[in-house]
Tab-separated table of C-alpha atoms in Angstrom:
chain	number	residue	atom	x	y	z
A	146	UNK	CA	-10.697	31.857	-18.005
A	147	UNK	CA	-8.587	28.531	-18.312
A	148	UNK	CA	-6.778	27.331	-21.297
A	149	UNK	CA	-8.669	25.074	-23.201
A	150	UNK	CA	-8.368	22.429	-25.604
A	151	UNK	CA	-6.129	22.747	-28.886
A	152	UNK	CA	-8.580	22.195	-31.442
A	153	UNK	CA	-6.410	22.990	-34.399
A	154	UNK	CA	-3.361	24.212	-36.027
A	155	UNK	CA	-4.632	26.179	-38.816
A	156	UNK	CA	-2.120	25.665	-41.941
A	157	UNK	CA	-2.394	28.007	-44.746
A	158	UNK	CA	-1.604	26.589	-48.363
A	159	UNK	CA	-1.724	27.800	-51.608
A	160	UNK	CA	-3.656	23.865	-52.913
A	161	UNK	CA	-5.448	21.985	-50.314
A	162	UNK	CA	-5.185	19.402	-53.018
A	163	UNK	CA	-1.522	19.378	-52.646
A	164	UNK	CA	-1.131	20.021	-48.597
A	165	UNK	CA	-4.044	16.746	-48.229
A	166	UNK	CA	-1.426	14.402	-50.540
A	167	UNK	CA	1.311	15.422	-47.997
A	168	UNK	CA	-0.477	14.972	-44.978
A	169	UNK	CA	-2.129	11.274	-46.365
A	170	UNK	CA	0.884	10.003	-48.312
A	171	UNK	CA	4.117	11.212	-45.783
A	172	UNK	CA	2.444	11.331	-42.355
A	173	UNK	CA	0.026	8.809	-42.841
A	174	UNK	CA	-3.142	10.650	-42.260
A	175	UNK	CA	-6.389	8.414	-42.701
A	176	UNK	CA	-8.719	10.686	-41.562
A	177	UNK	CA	-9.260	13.656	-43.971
A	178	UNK	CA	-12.596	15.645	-44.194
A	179	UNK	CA	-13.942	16.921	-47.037
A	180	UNK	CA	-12.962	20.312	-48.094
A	181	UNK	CA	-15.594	22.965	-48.086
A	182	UNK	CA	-16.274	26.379	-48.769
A	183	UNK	CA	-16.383	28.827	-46.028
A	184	UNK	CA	-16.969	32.543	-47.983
A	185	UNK	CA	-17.503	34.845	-44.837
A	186	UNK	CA	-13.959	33.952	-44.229
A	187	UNK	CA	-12.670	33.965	-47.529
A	188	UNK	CA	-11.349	30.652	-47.687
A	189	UNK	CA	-11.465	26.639	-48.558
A	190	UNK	CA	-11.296	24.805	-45.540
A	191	UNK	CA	-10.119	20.971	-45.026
A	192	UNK	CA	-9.821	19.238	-41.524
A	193	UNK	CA	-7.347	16.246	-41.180
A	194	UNK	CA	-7.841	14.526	-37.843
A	195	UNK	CA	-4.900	13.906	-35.227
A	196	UNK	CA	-5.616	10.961	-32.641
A	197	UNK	CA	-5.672	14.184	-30.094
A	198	UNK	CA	-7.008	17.226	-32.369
A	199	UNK	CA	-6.839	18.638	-35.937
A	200	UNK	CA	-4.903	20.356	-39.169
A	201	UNK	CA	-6.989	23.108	-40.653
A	202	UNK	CA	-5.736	23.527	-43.856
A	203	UNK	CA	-6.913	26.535	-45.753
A	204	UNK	CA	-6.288	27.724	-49.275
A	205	UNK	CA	-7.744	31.560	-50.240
A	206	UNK	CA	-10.982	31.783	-51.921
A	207	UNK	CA	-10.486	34.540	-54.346
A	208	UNK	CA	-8.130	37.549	-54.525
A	209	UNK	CA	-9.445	39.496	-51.843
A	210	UNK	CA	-8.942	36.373	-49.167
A	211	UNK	CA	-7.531	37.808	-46.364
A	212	UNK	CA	-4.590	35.013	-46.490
A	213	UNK	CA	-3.736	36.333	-50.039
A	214	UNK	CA	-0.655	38.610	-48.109
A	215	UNK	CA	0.423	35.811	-46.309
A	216	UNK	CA	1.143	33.231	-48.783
A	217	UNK	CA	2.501	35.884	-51.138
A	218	UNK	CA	5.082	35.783	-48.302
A	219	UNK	CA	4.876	32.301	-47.953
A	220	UNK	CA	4.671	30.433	-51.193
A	221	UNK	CA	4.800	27.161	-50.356
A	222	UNK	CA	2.427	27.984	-47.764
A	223	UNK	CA	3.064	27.733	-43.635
A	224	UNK	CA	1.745	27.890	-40.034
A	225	UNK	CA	-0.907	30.882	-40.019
A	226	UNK	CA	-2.599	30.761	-36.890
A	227	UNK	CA	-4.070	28.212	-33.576
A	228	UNK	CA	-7.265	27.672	-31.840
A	229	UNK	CA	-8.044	27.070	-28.539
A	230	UNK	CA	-11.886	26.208	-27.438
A	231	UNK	CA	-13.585	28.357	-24.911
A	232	UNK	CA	-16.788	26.809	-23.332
A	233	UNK	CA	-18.811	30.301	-24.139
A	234	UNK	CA	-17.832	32.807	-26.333
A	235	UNK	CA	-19.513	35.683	-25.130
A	236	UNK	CA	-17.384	35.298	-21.925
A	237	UNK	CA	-14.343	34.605	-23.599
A	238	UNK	CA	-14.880	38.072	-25.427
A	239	UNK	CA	-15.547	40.168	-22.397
A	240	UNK	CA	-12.901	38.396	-20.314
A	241	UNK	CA	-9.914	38.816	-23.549
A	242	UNK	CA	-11.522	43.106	-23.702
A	243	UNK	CA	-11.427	43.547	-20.076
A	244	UNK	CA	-7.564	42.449	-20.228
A	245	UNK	CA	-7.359	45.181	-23.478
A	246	UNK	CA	-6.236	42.582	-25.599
A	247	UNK	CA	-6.988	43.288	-29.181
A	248	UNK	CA	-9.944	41.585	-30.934
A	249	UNK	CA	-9.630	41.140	-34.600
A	250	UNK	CA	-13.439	41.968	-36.093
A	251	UNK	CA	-16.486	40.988	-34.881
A	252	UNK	CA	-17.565	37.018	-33.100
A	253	UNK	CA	-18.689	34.958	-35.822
A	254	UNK	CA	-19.568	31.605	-37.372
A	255	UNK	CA	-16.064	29.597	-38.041
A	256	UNK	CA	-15.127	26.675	-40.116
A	257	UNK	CA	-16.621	24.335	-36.834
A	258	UNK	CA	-20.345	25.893	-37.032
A	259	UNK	CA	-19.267	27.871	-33.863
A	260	UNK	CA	-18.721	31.342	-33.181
A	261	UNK	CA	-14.672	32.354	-33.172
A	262	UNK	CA	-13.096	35.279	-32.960
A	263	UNK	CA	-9.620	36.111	-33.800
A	264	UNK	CA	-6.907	37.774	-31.154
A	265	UNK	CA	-4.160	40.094	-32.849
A	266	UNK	CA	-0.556	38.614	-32.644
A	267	UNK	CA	0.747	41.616	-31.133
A	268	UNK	CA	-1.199	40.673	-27.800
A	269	UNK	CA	-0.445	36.906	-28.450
A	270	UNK	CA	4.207	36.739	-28.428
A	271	UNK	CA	3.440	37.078	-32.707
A	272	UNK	CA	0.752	33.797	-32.477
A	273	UNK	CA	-2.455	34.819	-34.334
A	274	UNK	CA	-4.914	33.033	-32.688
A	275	UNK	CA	-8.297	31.941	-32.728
A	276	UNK	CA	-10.834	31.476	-30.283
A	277	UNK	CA	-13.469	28.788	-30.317
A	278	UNK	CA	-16.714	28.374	-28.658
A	279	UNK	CA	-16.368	24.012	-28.578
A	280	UNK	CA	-19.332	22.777	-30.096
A	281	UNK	CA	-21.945	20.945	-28.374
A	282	UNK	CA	-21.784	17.675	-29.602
A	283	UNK	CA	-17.982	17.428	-29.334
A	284	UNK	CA	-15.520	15.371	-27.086
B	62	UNK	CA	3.173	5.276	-41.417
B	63	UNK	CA	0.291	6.706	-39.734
B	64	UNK	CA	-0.635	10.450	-38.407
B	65	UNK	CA	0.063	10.528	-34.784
B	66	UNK	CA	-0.630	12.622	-31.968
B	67	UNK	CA	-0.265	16.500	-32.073
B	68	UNK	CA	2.365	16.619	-29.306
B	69	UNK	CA	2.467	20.060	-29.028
B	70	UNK	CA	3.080	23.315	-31.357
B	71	UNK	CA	6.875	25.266	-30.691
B	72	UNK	CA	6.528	28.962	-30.402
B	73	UNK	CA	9.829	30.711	-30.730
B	74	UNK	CA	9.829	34.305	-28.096
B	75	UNK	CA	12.575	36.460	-26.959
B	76	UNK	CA	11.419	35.983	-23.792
B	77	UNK	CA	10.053	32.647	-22.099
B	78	UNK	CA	8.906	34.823	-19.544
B	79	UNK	CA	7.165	37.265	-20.689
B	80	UNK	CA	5.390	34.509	-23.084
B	81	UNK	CA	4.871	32.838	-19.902
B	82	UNK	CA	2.885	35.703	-18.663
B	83	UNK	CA	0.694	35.931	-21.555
B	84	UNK	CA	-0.556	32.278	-21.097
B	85	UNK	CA	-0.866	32.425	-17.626
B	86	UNK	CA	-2.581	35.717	-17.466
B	87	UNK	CA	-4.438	36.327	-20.507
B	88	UNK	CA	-5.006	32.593	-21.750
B	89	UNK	CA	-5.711	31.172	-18.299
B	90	UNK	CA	-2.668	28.515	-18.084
B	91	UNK	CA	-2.275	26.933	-15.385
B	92	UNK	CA	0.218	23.884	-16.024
B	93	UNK	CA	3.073	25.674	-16.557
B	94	UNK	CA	6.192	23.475	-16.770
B	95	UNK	CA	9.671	24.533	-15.290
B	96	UNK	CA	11.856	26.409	-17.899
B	97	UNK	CA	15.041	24.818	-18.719
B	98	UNK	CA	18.058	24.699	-20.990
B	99	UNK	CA	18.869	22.230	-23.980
B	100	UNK	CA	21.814	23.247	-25.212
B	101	UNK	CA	22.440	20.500	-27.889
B	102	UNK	CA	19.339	22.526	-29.234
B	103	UNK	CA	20.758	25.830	-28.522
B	104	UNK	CA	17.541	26.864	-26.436
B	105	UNK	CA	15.505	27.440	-23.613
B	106	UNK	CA	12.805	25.399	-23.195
B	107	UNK	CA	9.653	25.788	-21.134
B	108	UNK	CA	6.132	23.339	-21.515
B	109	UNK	CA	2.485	24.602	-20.861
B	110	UNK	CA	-0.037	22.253	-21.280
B	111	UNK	CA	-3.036	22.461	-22.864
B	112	UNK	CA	-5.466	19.780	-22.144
B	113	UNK	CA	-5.437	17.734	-24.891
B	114	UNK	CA	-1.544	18.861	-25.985
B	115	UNK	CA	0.906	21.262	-25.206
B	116	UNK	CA	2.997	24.790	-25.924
B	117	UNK	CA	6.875	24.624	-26.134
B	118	UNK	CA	7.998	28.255	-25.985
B	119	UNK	CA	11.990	28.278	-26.849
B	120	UNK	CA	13.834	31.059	-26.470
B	121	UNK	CA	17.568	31.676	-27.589
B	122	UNK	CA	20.311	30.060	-25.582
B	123	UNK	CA	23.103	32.165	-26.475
B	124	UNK	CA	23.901	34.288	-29.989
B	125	UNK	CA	24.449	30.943	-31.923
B	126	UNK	CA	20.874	29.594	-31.592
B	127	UNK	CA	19.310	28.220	-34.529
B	128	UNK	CA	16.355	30.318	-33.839
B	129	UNK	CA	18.265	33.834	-33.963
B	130	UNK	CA	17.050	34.260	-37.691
B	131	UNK	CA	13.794	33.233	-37.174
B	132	UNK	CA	13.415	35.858	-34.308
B	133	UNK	CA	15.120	38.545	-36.192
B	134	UNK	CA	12.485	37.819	-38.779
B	135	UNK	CA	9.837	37.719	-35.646
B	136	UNK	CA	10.785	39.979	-33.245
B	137	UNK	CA	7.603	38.988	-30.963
B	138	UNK	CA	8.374	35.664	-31.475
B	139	UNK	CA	5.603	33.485	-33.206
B	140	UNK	CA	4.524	29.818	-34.417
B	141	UNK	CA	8.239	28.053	-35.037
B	142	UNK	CA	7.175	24.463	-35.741
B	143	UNK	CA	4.975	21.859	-35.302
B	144	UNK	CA	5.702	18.207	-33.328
B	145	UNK	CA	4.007	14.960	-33.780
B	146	UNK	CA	4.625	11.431	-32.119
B	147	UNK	CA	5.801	8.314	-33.837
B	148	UNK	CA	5.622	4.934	-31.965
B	149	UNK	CA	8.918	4.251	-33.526
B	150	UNK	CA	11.951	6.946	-34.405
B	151	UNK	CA	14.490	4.098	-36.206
B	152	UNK	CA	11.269	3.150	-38.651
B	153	UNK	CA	10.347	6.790	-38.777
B	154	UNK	CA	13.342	8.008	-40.336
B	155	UNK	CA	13.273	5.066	-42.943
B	156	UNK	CA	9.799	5.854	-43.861
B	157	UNK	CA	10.912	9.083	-44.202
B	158	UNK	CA	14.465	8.691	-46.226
B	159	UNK	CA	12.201	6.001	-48.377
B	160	UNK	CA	9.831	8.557	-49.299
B	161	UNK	CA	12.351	11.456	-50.165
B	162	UNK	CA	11.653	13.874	-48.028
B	163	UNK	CA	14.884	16.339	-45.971
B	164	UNK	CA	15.550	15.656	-42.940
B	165	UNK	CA	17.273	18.396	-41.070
B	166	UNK	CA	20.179	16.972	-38.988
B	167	UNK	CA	20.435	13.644	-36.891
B	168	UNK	CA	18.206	11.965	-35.166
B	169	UNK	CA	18.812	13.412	-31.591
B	170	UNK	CA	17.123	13.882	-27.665
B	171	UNK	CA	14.508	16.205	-28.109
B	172	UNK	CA	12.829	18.098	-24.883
B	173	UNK	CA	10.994	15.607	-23.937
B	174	UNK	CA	14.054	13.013	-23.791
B	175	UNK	CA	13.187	10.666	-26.451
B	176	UNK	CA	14.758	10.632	-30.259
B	177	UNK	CA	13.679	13.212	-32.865
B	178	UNK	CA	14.261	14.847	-35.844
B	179	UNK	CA	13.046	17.465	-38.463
B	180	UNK	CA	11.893	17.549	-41.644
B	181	UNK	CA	12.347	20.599	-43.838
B	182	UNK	CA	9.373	22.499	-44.268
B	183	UNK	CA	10.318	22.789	-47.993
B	184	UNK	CA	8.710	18.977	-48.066
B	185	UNK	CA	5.854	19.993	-45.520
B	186	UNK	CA	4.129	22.508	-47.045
B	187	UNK	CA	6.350	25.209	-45.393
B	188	UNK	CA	5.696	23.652	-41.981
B	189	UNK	CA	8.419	23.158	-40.189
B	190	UNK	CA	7.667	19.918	-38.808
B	191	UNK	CA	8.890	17.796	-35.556
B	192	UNK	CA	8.970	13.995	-35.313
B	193	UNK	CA	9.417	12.938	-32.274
B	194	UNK	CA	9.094	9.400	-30.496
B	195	UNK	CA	6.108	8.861	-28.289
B	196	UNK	CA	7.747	8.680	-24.219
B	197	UNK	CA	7.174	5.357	-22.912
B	198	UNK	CA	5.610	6.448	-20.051
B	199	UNK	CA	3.025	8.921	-21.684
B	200	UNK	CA	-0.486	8.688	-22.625
């Protein structure tokens, strides 16, 4: 297992409308997919691109999203969780559960088209964070 | 103004070593940066690199860090801020003043010994949010 790439900092909001006028009209973003749908995970997703990776912002899709809790602790919304690519998930998985880290819910299909899976933040110094498989076509 | 690099994401632990351990052992770091002290920021500092970016873990300096609340709040530590480059930290800070937006302090020397400053993450979505100037040397 070696560190891989930071493919995003995933931002929860409470209006990917209003988190995409931030990002485009203070920091100057100019490259800002378009927001999508993702309901196995309960919420809207929206990439903005750095030069060297990527904000996911995401805004709950319903009242049973599981980032409901969060931004009712965070209104204005704030820094949920990263991601760092693996080159094959099944790997990753068996290497994190052979270390007894904790594995939050089953591997499957994330906001990329690749399987994630999320480690708890009690194994992780309080980060949540998300494992990617990188996709093929990438970098 | 445009969106620059991702320089790195600040995770705030009570102990750069033990958060040292986790990347190193679990995550599979293996450019791990000396530790050291900034104490115009009132913490510890320590760099792991990812390969695109990189991890600053800060840890307290002494009971009157600025990140004592935050860890109170986060007893394992967790995701503090987030840091991006700007080719220029003078124009920065007008673009920035122009637009309205709090800036938290001075400009001062940030870890990586070029000029930065905050902005408060009531203007960033609840992000706290770095800007620092790009090294002349880097990249």
């Amino acid at each position: 297992m070696k560190l891989g790439r930071l493919n995003h900092i995933g931002v929860a909001t409470p209006s990917i409308e209003q988190s995409i006028a931030i990002y485009r009209d203070l920091m100057g973003a100019d490259v800002i997919r378009a927001p999508f749908d993702l309901p196995e995970q309960g919420v809207k997703v929206c990439f903005i691109d750095t030069p060297n990776s990527q904000i996911e912002l995401i805004e709950p899709l319903g009242p049973d999203s599981p980032i409901v809790g969060f931004l009712a602790k965070n209104p204005q919304g704030g820094q949920h969780h990263v991601c760092f690519e693996v080159p094959d998930i099944v790997a990753a998985r068996a290497w994190f559960e052979g270390k007894g880290a904790r594995i939050l819910g089953p591997t499957r299909i994330g906001a990329h088209g690749t399987p994630i899976f999320f480690l708890h933040p009690k194994d992780m110094g309080g980060v949540l964070t998300e494992i990617m498989e990188t996709p093929k076509d990438a970098h």
